[in-house]
XYZ file of C-alpha atoms in Angstrom:
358
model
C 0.000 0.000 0.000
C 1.397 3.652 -0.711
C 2.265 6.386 1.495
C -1.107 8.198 2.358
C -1.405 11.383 0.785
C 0.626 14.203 3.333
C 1.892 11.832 5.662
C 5.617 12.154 6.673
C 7.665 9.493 5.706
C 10.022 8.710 8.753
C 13.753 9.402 8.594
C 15.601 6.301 8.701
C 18.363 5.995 11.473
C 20.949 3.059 11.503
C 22.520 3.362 14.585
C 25.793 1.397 14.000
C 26.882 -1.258 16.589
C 30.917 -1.743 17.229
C 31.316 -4.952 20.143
C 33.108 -1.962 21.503
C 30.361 -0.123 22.610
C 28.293 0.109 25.864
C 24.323 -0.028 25.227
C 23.920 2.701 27.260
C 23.722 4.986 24.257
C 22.729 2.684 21.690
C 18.919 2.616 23.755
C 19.282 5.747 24.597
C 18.847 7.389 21.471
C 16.853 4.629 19.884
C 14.184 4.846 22.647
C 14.128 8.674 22.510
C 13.837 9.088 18.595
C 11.389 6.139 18.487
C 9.138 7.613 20.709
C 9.678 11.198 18.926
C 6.653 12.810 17.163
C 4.130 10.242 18.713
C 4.442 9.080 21.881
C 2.450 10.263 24.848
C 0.842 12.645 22.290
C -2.719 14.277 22.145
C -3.779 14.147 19.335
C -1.451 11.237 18.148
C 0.859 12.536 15.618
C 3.322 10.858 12.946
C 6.639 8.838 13.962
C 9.614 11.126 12.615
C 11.855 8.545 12.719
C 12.630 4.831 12.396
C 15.847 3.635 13.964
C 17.265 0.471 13.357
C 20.147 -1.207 14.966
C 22.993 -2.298 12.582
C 26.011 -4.312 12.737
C 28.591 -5.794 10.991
C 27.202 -9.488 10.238
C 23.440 -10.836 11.531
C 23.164 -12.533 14.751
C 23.573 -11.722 18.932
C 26.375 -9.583 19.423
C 28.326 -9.668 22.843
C 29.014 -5.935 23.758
C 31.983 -5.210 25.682
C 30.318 -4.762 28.715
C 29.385 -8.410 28.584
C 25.719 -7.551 27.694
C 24.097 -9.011 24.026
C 23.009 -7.137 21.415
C 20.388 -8.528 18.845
C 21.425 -6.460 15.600
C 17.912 -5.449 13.619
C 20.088 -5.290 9.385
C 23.730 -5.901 9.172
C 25.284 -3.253 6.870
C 25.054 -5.590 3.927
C 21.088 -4.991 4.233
C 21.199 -1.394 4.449
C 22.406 0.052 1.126
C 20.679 3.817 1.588
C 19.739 5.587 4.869
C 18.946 9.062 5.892
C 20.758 9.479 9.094
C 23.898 7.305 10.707
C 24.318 7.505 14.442
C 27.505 6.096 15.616
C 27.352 5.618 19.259
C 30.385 5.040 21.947
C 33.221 2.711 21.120
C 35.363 2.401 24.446
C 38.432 2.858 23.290
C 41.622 4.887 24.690
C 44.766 3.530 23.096
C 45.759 3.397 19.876
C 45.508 -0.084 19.349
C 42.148 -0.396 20.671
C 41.347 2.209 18.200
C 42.801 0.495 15.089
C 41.016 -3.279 16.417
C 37.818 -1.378 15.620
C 35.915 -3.712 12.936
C 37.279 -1.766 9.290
C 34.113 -3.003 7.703
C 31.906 -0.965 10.007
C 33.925 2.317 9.298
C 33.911 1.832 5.578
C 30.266 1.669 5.829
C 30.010 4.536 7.447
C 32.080 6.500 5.046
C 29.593 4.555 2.058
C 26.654 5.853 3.258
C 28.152 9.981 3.737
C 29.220 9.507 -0.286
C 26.011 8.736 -0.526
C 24.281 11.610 1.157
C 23.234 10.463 4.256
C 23.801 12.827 7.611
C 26.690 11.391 10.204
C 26.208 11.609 13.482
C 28.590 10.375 16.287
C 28.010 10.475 20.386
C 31.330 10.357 22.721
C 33.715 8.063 21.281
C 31.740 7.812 18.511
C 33.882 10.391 16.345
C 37.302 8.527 16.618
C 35.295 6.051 14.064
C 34.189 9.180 11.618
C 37.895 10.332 11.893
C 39.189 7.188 11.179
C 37.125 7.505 8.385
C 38.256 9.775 6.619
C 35.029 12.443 7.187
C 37.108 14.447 9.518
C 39.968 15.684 8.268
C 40.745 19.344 7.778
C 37.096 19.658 9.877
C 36.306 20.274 13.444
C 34.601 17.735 16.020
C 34.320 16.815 19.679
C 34.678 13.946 21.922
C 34.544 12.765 25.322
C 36.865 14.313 27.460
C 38.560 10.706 28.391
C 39.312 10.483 24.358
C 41.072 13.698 23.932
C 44.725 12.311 24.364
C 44.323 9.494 21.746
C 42.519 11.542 19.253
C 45.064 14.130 19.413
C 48.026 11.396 18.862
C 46.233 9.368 16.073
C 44.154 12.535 13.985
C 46.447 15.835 14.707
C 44.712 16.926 11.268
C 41.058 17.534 13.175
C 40.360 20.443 14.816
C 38.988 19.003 18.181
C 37.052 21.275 20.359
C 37.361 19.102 23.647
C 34.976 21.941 25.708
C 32.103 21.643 23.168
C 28.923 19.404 23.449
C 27.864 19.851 19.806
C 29.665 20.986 16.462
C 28.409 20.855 13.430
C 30.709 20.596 10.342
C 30.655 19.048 6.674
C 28.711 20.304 3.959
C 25.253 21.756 5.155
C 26.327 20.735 8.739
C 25.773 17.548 7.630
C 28.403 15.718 9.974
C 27.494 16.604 13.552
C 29.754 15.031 17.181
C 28.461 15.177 20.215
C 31.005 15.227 23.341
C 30.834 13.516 26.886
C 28.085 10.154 27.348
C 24.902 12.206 28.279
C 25.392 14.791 25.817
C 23.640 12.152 23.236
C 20.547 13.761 24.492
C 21.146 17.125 23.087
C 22.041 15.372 19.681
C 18.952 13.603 19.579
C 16.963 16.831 20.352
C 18.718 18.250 17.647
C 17.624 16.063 15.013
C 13.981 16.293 16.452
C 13.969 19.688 16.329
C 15.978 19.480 12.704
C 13.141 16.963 11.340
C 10.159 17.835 13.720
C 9.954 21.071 15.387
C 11.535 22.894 18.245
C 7.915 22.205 19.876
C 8.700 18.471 19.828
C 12.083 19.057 21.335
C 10.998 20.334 24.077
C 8.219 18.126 24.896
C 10.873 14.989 24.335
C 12.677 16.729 26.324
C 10.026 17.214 29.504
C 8.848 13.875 28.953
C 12.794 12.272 29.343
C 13.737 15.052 31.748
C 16.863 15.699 29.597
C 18.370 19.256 30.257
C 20.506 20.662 27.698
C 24.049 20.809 28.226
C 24.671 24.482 27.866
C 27.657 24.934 29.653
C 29.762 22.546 27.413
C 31.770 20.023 29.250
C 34.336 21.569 30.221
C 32.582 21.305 34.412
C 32.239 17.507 33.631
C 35.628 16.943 33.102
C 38.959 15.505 34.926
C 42.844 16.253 34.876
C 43.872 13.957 31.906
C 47.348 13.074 33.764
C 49.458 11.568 31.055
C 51.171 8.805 32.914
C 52.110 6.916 30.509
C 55.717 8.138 29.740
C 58.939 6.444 30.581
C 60.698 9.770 32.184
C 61.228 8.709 35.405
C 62.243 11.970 36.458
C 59.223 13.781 35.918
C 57.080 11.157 37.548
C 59.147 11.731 40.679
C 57.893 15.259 40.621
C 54.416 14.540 39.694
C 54.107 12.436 42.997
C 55.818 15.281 44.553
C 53.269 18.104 42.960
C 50.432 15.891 44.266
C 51.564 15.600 47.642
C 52.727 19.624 47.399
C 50.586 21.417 44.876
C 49.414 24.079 47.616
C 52.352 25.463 48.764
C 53.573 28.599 47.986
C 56.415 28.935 45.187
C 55.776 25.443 43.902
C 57.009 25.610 40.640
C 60.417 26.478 42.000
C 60.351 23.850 44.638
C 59.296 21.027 42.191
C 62.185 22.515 40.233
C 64.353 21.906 42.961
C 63.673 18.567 43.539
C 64.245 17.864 39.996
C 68.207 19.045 40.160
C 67.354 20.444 36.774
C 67.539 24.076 35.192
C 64.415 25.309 35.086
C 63.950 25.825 31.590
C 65.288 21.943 30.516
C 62.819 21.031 33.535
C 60.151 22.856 31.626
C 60.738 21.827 28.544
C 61.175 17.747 29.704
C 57.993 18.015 31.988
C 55.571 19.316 28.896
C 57.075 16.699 26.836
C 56.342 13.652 29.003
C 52.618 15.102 30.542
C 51.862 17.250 28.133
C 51.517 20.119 30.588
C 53.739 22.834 31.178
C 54.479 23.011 35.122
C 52.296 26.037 35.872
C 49.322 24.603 33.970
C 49.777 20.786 35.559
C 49.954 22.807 38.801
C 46.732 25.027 38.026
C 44.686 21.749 37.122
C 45.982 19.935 40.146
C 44.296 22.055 42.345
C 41.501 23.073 40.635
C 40.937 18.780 40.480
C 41.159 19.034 44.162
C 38.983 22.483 44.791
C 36.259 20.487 42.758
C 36.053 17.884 44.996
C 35.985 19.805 48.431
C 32.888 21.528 46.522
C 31.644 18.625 46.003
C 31.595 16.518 49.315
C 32.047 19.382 51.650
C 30.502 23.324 52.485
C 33.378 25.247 53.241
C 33.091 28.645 51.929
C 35.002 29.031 48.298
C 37.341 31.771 49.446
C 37.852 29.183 52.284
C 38.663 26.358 49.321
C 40.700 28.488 47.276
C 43.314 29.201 50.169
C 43.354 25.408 50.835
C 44.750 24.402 47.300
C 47.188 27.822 47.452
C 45.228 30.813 46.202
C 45.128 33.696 48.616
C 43.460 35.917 46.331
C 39.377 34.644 46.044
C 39.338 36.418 43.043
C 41.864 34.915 41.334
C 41.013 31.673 42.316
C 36.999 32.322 41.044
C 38.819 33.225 37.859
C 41.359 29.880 37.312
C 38.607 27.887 38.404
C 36.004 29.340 35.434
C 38.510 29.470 32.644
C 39.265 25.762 33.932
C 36.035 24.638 34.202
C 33.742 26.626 32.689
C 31.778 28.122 35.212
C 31.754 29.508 39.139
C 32.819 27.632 42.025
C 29.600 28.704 43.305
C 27.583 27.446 40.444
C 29.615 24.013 40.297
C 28.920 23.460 44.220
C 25.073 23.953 42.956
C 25.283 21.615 40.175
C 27.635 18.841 41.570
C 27.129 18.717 45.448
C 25.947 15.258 46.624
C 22.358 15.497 47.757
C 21.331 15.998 51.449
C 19.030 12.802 50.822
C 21.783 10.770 49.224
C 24.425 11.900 51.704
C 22.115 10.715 54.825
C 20.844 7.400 53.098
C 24.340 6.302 52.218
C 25.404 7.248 56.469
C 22.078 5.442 57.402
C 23.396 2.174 55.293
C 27.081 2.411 57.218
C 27.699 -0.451 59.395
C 26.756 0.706 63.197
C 24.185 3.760 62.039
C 20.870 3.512 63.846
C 18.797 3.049 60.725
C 20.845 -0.313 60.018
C 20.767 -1.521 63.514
C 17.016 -0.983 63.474
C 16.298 -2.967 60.664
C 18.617 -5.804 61.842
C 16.787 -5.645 64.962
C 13.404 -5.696 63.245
């Protein structure tokens, strides 16, 4: 039977399926651009989109968090789409990065020639850089990615702070950055193919929040240990014993025996950090977790990891991270609830001594 006259034909989404991946993602945006358009809708309206799960070859697929995967077309089925979603490989060495399955990437490259829109969540864009789609462009990642991105694509312009870029011809290659940020991809391409109406109602019906801030507040210290100076790991166990003391860059000089400008020089080429910066991120690490767990005031915080000035601390810390200390605390802070459930569950509180007495 035809298409009835002014009905939307849904965009088709093959959502491609490395044994790499978590499903985390994979349902994640399947169940959100499923339901979009339709679900939990007065009046009904029309499905925007019809996502498929694809894989290299037919059958159950063991993903690599030990969960199975039952693959809907293998990409010998799918010939033409409209939209490829590649979720999150876990990958974060190089040759993790090159066992990816070749046959999936090609694919993926196949179907851009043939004018379909890429789309990639967290890991996701190593595979449309190894690709070939992403050279000369720009992109993002998850934060955890960065270093082996860098080493293995120095040709892509990666914007490691970003949730979302765009790039390609007509924007029609688009990354998304750290695990969750998925969800402001998929409202993207609802509001791209539906409306911005629809966003938002997916939106208040999934409780996602848009990720304006970037990721940049999300993210940790990516401490490059993996060097073989043995030197400058000696003074990176120092620094993180001794970040807060006053002079340290010319004390963890000292305890190198080095001048200070081969000590420079050697430090940024094993971490990757000059000293000052690897000292800067070392305690703004640290100042996010007192904001975190505890409620000292933030002037109080910024003098504990060695910043006597609030105001320059308040200013490190939002170049760092993105935004406030004050507005991190707000956004991060364990929950009163959660904080007093997890002491009730400790062994000796009253709440566990009641129920054992019960």
């Amino acid at each position: 039977m035809g298409q009835a006259r002014g009905q939307t034909v849904p965009k088709r989404v093959s959502i491609v399926v490395f044994r790499e991946c978590d499903p985390s993602i994979i349902y994640g945006v399947f169940d959100t651009l499923w339901a979009a358009g339709r679900f939990f809708k007065s009046p009904p309206g029309e499905q925007l989109f019809d996502p498929r799960i694809v894989a290299a070859e037919h059958g159950p697929l063991e993903l690599i968090t030990g969960v199975s995967i039952i693959p809907q077309d293998s990409i010998d089925d799918v010939e033409q789409t409209d939209i490829v979603f590649v979720p999150n490989p876990v990958v974060f060495t190089p040759e993790e990065l090159h066992a990816l399955d070749r046959r999936i990437i090609d694919w993926v490259a196949k179907m851009h020639e043939k004018g379909a829109l890429i789309c990639s969540a967290c890991g996701g864009s190593l595979v449309l850089a190894a690709a070939g789609l992403l050279s000369g462009r720009e992109t993002t990642t998850h934060w955890s990615h960065v270093p082996v991105f860098r080493q293995e694509f120095p040709d892509v312009l990666l914007h490691e702070d970003r949730i979302l870029v765009q790039t390609g011809d007509g924007h029609n290659i688009i990354s998304c950055g750290g695990a969750s940020s998925w969800q402001d991809l998929a409202l993207l391409l609802i509001a791209r193919y539906g409306s911005g109406e629809e966003a938002i109602r997916m939106s208040r019906f999934f409780l996602y929040q848009w990720h304006r801030d970037g990721q940049l507040p999300y993210a940790s210290m990516a401490v490059n240990v993996i060097h073989a100076d043995a030197l400058v790991l000696k003074c990176q166990h120092w620094l993180a014993e001794n970040y807060q003391c006053a002079d340290v860059i010319a004390e963890v000089t000292r305890v190198s025996s080095l001048p200070k400008r081969t000590f420079d020089r050697r430090f940024k080429a094993a971490t990757g950090y000059s000293p000052l910066t690897y000292v800067q991120a070392l305690r703004i690490e640290e100042a996010k977790q007192m904001l975190e767990t505890g409620s000292a005031p933030v002037d109080a915080i910024g003098r504990e990891v060695g910043y006597e000035d609030a105001s320059s601390f308040s200013r490190l810390f939002r170049r760092l991270t993105g935004i406030s200390p004050g507005d991190y605390r707000r956004r991060f802070r364990i929950p009163d609830y959660i904080r007093s459930s997890s002491q009730d569950a400790r062994p000796g509180s009253r709440m566990l001594k009641g129920s054992e007495a019960g």
